[in-house]
Short mmCIF file of C-alpha atoms and ligand atoms in Angstrom, two decimals:
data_model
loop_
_atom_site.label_atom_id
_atom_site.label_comp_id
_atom_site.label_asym_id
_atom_site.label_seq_id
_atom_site.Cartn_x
_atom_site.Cartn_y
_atom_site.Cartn_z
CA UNK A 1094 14.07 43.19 22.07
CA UNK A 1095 10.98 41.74 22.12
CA UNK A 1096 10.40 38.68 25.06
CA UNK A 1097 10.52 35.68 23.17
CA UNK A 1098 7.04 33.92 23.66
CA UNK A 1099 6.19 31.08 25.61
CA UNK A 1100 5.92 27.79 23.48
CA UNK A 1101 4.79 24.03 24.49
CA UNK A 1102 5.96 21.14 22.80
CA UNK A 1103 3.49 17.78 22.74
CA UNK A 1104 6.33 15.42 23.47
CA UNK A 1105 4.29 12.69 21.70
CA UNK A 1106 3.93 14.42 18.52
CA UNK A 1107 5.40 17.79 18.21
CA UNK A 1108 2.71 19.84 18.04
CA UNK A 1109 3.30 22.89 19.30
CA UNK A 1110 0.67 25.30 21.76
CA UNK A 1111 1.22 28.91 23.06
CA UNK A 1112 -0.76 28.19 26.71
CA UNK A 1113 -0.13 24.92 28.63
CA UNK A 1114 -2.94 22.74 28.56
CA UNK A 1115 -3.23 19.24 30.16
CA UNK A 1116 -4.60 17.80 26.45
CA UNK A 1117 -2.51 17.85 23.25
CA UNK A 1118 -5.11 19.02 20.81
CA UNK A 1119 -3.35 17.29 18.31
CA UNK A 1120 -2.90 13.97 19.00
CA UNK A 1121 -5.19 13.51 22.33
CA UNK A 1122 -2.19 12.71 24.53
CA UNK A 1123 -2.59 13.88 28.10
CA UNK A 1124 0.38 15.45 29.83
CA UNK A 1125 2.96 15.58 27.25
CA UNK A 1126 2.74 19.46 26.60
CA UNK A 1127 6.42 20.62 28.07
CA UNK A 1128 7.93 24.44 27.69
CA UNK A 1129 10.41 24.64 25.19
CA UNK A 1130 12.19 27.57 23.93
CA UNK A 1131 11.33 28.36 20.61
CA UNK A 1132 13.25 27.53 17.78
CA UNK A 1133 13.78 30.49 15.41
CA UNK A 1134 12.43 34.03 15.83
CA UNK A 1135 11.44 35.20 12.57
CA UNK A 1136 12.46 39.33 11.90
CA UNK A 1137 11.98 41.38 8.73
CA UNK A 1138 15.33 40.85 7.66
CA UNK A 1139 14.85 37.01 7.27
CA UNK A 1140 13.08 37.95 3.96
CA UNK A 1141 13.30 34.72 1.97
CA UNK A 1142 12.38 36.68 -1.16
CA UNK A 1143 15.73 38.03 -1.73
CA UNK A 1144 19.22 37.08 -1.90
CA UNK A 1145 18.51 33.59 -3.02
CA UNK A 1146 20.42 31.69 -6.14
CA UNK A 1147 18.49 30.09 -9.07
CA UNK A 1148 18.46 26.17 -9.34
CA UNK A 1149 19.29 24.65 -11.93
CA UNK A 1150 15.93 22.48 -12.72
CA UNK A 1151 15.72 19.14 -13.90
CA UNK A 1152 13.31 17.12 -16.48
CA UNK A 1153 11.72 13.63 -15.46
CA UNK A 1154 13.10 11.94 -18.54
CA UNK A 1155 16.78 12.01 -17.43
CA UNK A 1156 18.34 9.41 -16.13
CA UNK A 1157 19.30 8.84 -12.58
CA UNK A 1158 21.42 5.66 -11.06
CA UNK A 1159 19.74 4.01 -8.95
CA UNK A 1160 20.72 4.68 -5.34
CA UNK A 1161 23.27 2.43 -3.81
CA UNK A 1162 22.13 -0.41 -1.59
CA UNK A 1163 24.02 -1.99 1.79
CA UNK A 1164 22.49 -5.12 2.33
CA UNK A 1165 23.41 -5.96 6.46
CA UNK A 1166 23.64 -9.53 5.43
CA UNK A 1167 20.88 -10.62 8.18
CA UNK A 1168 17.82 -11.77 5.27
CA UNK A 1169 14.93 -11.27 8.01
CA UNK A 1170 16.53 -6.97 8.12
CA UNK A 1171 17.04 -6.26 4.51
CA UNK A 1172 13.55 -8.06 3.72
CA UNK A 1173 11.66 -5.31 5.98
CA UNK A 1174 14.04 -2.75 4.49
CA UNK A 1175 12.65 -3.86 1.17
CA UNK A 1176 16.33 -4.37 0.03
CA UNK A 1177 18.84 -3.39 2.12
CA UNK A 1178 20.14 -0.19 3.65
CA UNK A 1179 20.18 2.84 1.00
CA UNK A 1180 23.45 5.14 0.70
CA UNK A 1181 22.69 8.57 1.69
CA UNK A 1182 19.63 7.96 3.55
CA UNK A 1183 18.23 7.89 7.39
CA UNK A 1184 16.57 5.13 9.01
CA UNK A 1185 14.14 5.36 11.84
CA UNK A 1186 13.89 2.00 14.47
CA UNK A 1187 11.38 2.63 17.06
CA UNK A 1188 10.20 0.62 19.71
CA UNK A 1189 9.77 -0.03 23.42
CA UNK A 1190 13.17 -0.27 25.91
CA UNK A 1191 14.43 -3.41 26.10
CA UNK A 1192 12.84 -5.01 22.86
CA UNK A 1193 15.94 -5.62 20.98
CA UNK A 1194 17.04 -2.63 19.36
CA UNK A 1195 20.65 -2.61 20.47
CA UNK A 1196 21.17 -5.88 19.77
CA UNK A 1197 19.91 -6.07 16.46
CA UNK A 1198 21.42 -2.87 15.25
CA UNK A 1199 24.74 -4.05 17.01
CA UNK A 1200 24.12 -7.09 14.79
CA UNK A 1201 23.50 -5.45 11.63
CA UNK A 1202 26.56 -3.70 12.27
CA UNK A 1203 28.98 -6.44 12.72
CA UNK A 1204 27.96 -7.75 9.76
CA UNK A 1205 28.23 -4.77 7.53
CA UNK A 1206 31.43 -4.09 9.02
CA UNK A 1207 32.81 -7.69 8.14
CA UNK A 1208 32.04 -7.20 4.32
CA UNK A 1209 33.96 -4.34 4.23
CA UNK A 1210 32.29 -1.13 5.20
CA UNK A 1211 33.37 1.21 7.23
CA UNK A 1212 30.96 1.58 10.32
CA UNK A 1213 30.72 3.72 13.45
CA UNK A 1214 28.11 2.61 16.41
CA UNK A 1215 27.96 5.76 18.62
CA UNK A 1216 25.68 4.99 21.94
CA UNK A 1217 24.48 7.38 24.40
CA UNK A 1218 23.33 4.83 26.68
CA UNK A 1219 25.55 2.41 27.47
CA UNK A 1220 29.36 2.79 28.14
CA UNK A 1221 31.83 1.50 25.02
CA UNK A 1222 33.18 -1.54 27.49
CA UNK A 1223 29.71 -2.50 27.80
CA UNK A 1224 28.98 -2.30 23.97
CA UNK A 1225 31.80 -4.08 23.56
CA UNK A 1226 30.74 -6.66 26.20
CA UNK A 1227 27.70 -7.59 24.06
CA UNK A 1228 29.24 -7.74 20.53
CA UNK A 1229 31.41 -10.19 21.92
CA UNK A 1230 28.35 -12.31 23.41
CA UNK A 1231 27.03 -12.01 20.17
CA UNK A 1232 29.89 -13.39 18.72
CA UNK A 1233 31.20 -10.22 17.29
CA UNK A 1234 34.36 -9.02 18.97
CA UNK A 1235 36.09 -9.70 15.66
CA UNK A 1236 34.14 -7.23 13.39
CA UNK A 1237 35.62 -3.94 12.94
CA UNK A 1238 33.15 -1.38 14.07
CA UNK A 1239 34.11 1.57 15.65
CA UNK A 1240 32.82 2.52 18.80
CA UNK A 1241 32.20 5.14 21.47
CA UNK A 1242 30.15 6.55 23.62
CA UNK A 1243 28.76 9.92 22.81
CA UNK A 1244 26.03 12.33 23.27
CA UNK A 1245 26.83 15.93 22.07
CA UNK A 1246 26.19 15.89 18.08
CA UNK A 1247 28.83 18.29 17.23
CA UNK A 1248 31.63 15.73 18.36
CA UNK A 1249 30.27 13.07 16.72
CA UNK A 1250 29.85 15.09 13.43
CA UNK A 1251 33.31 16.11 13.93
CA UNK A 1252 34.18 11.89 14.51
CA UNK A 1253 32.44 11.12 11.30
CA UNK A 1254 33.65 13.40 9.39
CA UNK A 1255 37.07 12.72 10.11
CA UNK A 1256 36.37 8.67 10.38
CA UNK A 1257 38.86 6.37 8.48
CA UNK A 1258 41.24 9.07 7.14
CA UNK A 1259 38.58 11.69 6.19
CA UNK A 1260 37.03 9.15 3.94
CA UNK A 1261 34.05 8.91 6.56
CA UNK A 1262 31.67 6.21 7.33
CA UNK A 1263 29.62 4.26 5.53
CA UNK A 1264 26.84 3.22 7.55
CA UNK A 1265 26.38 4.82 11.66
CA UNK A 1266 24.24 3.62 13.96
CA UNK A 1267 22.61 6.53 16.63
CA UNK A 1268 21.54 4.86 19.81
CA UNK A 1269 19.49 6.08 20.63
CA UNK A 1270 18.32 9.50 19.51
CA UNK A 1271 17.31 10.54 22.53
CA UNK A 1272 20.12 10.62 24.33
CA UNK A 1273 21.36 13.31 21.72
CA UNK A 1274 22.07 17.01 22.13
CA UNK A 1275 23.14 19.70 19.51
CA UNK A 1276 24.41 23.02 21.74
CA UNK A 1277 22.60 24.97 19.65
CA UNK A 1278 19.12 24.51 21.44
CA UNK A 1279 18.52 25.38 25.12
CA UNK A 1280 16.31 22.41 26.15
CA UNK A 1281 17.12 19.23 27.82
CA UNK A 1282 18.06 15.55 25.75
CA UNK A 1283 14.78 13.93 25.08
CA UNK A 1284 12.85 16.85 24.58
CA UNK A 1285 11.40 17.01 20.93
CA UNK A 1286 13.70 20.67 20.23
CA UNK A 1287 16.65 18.46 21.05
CA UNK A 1288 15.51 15.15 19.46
CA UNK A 1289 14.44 16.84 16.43
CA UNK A 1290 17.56 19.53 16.06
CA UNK A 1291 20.06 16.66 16.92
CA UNK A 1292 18.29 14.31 14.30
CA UNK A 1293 18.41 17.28 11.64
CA UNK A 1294 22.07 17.97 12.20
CA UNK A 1295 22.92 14.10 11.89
CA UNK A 1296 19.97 13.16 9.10
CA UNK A 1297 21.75 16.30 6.79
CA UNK A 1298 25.28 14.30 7.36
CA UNK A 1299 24.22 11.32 6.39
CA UNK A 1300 22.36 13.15 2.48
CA UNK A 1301 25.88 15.08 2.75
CA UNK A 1302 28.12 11.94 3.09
CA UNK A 1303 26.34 9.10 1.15
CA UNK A 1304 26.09 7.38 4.87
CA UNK A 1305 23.25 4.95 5.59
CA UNK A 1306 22.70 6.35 9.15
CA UNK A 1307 20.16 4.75 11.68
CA UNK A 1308 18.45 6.03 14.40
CA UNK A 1309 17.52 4.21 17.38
CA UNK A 1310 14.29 5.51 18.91
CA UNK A 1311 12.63 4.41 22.26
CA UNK A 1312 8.64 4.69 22.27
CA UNK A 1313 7.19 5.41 25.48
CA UNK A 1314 3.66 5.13 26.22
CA UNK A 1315 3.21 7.75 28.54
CA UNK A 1316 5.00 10.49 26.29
CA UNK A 1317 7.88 11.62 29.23
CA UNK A 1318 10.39 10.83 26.16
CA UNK A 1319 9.77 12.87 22.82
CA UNK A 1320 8.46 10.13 20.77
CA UNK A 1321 9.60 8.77 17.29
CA UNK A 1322 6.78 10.26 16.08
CA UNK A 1323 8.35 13.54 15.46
CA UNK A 1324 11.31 12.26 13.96
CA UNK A 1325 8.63 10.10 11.12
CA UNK A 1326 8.63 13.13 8.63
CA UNK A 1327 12.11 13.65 8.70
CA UNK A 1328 14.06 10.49 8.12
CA UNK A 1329 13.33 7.76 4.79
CA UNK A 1330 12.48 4.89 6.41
CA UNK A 1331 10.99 4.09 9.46
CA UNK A 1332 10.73 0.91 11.26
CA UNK A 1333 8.83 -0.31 14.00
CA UNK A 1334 10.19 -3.08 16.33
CA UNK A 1335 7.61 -4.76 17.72
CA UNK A 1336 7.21 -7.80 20.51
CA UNK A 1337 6.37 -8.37 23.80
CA UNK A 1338 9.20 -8.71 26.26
CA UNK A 1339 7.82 -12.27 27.75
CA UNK A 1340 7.33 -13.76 24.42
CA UNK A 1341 10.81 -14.57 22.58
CA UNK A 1342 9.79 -13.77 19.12
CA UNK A 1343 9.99 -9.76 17.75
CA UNK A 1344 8.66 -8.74 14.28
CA UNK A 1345 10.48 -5.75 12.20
CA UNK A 1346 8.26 -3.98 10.50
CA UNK A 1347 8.43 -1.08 8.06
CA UNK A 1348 5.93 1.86 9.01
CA UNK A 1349 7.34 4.20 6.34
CA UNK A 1350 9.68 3.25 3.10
CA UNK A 1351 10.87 6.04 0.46
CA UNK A 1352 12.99 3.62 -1.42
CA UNK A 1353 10.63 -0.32 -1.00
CA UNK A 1354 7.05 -1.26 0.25
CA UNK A 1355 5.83 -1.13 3.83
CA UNK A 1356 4.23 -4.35 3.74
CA UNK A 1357 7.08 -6.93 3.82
CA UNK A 1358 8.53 -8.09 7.85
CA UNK A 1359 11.45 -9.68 9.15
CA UNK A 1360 10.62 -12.03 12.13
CA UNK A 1361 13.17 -12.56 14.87
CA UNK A 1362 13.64 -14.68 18.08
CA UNK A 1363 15.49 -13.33 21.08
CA UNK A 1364 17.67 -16.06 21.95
CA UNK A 1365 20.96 -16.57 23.96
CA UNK A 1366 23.59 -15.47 20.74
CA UNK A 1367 20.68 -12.25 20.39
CA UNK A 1368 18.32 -12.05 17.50
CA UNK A 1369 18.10 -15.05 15.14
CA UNK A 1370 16.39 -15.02 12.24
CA UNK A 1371 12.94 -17.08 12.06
CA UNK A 1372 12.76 -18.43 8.21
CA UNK A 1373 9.53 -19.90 9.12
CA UNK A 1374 7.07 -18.05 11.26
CA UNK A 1375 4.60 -19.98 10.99
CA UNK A 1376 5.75 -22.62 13.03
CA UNK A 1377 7.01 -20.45 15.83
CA UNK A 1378 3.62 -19.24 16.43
CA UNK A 1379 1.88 -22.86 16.03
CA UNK A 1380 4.21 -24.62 18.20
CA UNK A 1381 2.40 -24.67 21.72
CA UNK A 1382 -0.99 -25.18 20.21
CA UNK A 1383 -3.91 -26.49 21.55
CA UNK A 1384 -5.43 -29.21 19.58
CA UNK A 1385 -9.29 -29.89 19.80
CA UNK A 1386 -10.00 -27.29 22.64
CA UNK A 1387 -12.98 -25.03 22.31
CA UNK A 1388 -12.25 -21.35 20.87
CA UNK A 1389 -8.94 -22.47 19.37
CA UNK A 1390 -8.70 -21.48 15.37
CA UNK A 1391 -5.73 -21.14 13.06
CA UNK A 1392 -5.56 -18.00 11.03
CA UNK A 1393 -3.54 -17.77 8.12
CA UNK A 1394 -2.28 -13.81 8.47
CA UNK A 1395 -0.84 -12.27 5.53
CA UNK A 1396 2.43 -9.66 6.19
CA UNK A 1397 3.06 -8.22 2.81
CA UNK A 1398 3.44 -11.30 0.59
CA UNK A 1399 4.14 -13.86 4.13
CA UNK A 1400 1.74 -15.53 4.76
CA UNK A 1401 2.18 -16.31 9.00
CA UNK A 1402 -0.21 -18.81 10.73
CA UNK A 1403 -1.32 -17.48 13.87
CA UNK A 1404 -3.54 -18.84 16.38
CA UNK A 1405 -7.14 -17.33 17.75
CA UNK A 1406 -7.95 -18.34 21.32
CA UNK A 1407 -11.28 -16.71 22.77
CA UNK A 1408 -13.01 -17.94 25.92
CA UNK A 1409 -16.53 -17.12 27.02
CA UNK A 1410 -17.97 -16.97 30.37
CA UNK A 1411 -21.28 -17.10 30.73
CA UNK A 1412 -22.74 -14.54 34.03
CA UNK A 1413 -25.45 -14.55 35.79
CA UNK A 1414 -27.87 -11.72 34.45
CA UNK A 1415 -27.66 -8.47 35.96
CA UNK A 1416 -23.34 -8.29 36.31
CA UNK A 1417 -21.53 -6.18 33.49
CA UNK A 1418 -19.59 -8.85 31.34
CA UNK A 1419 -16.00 -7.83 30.85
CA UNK A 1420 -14.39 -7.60 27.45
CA UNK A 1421 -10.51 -8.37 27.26
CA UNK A 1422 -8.38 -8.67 23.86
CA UNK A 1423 -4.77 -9.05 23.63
CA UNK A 1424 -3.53 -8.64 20.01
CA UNK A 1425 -6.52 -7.49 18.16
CA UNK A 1426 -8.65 -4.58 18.07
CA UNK A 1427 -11.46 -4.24 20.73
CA UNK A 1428 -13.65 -2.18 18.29
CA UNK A 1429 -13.33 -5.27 16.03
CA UNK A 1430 -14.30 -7.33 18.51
CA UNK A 1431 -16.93 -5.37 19.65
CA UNK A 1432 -18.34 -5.68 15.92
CA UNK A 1433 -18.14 -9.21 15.23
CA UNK A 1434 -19.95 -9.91 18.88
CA UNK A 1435 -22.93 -7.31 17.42
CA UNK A 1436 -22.67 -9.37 14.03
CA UNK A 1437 -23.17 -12.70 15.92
CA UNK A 1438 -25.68 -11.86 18.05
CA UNK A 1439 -28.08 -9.54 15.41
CA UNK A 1440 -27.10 -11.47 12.12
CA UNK A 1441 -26.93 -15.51 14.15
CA UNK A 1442 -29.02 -15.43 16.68
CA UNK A 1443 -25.98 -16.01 19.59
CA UNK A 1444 -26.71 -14.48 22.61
CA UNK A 1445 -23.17 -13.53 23.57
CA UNK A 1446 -24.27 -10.07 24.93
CA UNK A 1447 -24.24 -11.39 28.47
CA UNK A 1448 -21.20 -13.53 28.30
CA UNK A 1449 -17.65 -12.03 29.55
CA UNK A 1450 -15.23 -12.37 26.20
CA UNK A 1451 -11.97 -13.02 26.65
CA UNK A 1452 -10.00 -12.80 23.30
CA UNK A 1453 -5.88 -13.54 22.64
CA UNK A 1454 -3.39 -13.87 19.85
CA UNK A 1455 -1.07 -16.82 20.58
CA UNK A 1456 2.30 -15.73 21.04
CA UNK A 1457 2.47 -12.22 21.48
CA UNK A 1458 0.94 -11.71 17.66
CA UNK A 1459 -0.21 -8.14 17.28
CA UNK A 1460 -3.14 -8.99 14.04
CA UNK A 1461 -3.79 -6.11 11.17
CA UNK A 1462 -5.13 -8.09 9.04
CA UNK A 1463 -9.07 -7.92 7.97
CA UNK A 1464 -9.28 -11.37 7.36
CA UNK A 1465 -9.36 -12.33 10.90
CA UNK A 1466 -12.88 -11.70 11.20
CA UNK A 1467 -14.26 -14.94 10.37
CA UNK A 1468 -11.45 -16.92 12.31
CA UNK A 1469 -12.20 -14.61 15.49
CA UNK A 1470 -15.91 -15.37 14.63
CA UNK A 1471 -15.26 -19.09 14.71
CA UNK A 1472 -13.15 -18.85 17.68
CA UNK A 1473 -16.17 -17.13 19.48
CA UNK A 1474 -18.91 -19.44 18.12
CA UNK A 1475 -16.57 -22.21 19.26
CA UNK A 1476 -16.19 -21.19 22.53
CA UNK A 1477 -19.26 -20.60 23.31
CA UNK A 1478 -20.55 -23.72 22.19
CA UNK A 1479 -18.00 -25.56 23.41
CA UNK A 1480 -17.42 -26.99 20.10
CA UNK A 1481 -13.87 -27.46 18.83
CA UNK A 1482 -13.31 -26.42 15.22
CA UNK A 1483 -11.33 -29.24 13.54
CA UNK A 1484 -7.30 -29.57 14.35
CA UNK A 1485 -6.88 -29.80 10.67
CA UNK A 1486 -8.66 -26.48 9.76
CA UNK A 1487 -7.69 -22.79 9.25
CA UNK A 1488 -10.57 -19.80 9.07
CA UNK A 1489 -9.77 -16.77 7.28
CA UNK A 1490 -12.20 -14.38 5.56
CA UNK A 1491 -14.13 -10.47 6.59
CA UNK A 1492 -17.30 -9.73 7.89
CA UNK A 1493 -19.55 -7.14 7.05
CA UNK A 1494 -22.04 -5.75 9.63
CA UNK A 1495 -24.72 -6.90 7.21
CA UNK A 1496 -22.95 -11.19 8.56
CA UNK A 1497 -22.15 -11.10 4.66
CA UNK A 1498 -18.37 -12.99 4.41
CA UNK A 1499 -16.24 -11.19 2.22
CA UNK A 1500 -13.47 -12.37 -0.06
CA UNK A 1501 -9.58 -11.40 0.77
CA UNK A 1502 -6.61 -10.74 -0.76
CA UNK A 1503 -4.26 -13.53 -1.44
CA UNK A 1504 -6.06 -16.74 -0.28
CA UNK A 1505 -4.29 -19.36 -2.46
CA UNK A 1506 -1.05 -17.86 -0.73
CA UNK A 1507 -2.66 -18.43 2.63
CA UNK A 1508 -4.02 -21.77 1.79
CA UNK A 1509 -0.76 -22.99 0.39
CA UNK A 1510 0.82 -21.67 3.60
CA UNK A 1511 -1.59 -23.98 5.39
CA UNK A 1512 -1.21 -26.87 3.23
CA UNK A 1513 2.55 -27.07 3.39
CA UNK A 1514 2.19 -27.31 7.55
CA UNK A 1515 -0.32 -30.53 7.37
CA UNK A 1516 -3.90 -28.46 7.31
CA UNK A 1517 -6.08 -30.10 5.20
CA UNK A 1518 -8.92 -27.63 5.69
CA UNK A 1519 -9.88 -24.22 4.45
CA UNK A 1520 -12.65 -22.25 5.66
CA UNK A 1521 -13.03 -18.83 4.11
CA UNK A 1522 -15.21 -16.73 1.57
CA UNK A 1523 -17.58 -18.05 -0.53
CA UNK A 1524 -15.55 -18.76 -4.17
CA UNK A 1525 -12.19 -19.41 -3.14
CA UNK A 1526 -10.71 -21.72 -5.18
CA UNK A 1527 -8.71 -24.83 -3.34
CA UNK A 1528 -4.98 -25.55 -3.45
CA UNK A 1529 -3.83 -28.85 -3.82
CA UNK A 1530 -3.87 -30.64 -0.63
CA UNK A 1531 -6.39 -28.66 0.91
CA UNK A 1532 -9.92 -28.75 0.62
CA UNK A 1533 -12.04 -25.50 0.92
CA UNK A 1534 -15.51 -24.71 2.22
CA UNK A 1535 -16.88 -21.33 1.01
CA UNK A 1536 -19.34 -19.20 3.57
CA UNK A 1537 -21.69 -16.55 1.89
CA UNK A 1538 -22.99 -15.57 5.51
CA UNK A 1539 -21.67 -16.11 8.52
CA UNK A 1540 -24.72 -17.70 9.29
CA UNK A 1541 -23.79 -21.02 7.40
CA UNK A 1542 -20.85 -20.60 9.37
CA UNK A 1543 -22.43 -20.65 12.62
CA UNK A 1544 -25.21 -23.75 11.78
CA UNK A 1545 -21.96 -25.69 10.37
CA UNK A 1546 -20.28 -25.51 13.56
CA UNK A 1547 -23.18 -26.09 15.69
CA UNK A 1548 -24.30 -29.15 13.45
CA UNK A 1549 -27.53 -27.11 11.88
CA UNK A 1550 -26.64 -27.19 8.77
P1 TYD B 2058 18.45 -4.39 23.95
O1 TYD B 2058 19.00 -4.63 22.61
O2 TYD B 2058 19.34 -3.73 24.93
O3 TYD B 2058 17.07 -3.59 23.88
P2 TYD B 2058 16.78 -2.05 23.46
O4 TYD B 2058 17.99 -1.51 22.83
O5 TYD B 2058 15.60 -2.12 22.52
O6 TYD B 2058 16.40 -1.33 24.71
O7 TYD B 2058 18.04 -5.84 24.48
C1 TYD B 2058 17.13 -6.00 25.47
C2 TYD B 2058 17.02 -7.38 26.04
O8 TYD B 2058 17.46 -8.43 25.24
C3 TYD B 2058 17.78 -7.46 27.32
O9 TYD B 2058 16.83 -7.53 28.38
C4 TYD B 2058 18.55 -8.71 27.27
C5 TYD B 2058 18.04 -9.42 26.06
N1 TYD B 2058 19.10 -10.13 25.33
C6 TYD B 2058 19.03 -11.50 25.16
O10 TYD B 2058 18.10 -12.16 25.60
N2 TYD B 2058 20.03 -12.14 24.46
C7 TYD B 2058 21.10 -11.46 23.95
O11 TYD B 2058 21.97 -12.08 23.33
C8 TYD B 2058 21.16 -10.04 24.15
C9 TYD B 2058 22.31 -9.25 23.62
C10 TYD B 2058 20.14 -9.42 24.83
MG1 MG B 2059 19.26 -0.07 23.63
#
């Protein structure tokens, strides 16, 4: 028999290489390339050409029911799911240890299980008595999920299949995938073989079933734990829980939808009874602001069709010539950053090349959205004036390299946003239109921008 060859696995994102090298040459990870043995070896008599039955193939003008939704009951969940949880399909949640993800999906659980729904929480982490412990901190010792503590797929296949008289389950919650293993692959829980064969196994029982099953997924940033990544492809939906431990509030976000839109999120606080649901994120974000301090702006952000108001702190310090100035953002992109500084200083005139930048999202806010050019512009014109730009104002709008100010999507939705939380100003691209309550000044260039704040104009 012929030796079966050497593979490595990038446990970041799958790839696979047949010599070990210290660089994934897929994804640019360092150090995540791991021996695994390989998967299938291929022979002649795996000819896929023969032996194989004729399907029975379909037109596009048939109708087909709409698949079954499980809405969890918790609004800020089923918003990011665009709708609930869908019958039949696998769900991704990924995000760092100790973010939330037990807790919520232990939440989600409760609740499905009260309305009716037969629902199985299998972890691999923590003990059942410990599981337990929690649902009834959360206020959920009553619900009827069942529970155990498992790791070897084939016994929790058998569980399901067996669950609730052989009727089986209607919605399962994996936590975490990791912690899976199928016995048909050699290598060790964790590594992408086992993530990815376990995940197969339980993603095919859930299609199989009709069971909404969800898999919990830890992210790691130095890539010792196969990463979600590998599991993207494979599952429907797949949802990114994001926060940062010392800040309370955590934002669900969908990364990848086959059945809704990836642009709505559900925001959540991490409180004593776990994760409650923030209606109104605006007002979490705004609530330790600082009022008429230099390189402090409001920016109305747009999630999907949310508008979230957000606030922009930069600080400059100017150095003696000669040092390096550092560059620090928390929350935005430092390539961004890096741009608007070069728009500033070659399209205004603002010698900021020398100064040390210092640039953070209040609250823990991780920003996407383009718009935040101009109020990250502001905040730096601000700061380095040591100018404050009005209490009552919000800056929204993108820059082009040529200092042009471009118009964005949605900006009566941001404005009303603003208006219903007591702005009264609106500073953004050049013919906007004003919402009532709110009065708007238009920029062409960030130029007019710059000589408005620093009384030029
Ligand atoms: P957990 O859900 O275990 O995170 P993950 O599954 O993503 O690793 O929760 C992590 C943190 O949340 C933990 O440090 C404790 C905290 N927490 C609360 O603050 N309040 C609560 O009610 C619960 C259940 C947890
Ligand atoms: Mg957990």
């Amino acid at each position: 028999m012929a030796k079966a060859k050497r593979q490595y696995v990038c446990q970041n994102c799958g790839a696979v290489s047949y010599r070990w090298q210290g660089q994934c040459a897929d994804c640019g990870e360092w150090n995540t390339l791991v021996e695994e043995a390989a998967e299938t070896v291929f022979s002649a008599k795996h000819d896929l050409s023969k032996g194989g039955r004729t399907l029975a193939l379909e037109t596009l003008d048939e109708q087909s029911a709409m698949p079954e939704r499980m809405l969890c009951g918790i609004a800020e969940f089923d918003r990011a799911l665009g709708g609930g949880f869908v019958a039949g399909s696998a769900t991704l949640i990924g995000g760092d240890p100790g973010i939330g993800k037990s807790t919520l999906l232990l939440q989600a659980a409760g609740r499905i299980a009260k309305a009716g729904k037969s629902v199985v929480y299998i972890s691999g982490e923590e003990a059942a008595a410990q599981v337990r412990l929690r649902a009834q901190r959360l206020g959920l010792g009553d619900a009827p999920v069942a529970l155990a503590s498992a790791t070897s797929v084939r016994d929790i296949l058998a569980t399901l299949e067996g669950h609730g008289g052989g009727r089986g389950a209607d919605f399962v919650v994996i936590d975490s995938i990791q912690t899976m293993h199928s016995d048909l692959i050699d290598s060790a829980p964790g590594t992408v073989s086992q993530v990815r064969a376990s995940a197969q196994e339980l993603i095919r029982y859930a299609k199989d079933s009709g069971a909404a099953i969800v898999l919990v997924g830890h992210v790691t940033k130095d890539g010792t734990i196969a990463g979600p990544r590998v599991l993207e492809h494979m599952v429907d939906t797949v949802l990114a829980f994001e926060g940062e431990r010392s800040h309370q509030y955590r934002i669900l976000r969908a990364v990848k939808n086959r059945f809704g839109g990836t642009d709505e999120i559900g925001v959540f606080a991490m409180g004593e009874e776990g994760l409650g649901e923030v209606a109104n994120p605006s007002s979490l974000f705004l609530t330790d602001r600082s009022r008429d301090v230099p390189g402090s702006v409001v920016f109305p952000a747009l999630e999907g069709t949310r508008p979230v108001l957000v606030e922009v702190q930069a600080l400059t310090v100017r150095l003696a010539s000669g040092a390096t100035p550092r560059r620090a953002v928390v929350g935005w992109d430092s390539g961004r950053l890096a741009m608007v500084l070069a728009v500033l200083e070659a399209r205004c005139g603002l010698q900021m090349g020398a100064a040390e930048v210092y640039l953070n999202i209040a609250g823990g806010y991780r920003l996407t959205d383009p718009a935040a050019d101009l109020a990250v512009a502001a905040a730096l014109i601000s700061a380095f004036s040591e100018r404050p730009v009005p209490a009552d104002a919000i800056v929204f709008g993108e820059l082009s390299l040529s200092g042009e100010v471009r118009p964005v999507a949605h900006d009566a939705l941001r404005l009303r946003e603003a208006a219903k939380l007591g702005f009264s100003s609106g500073w953004g691209p050049k013919g906007m239109k004003g919402v009532k309550g709110i009065g708007v000044t238009g920029f062409g260039r960030l130029g007019e921008l710059v000589d408005l704040m620093l009384g030029r104009a």
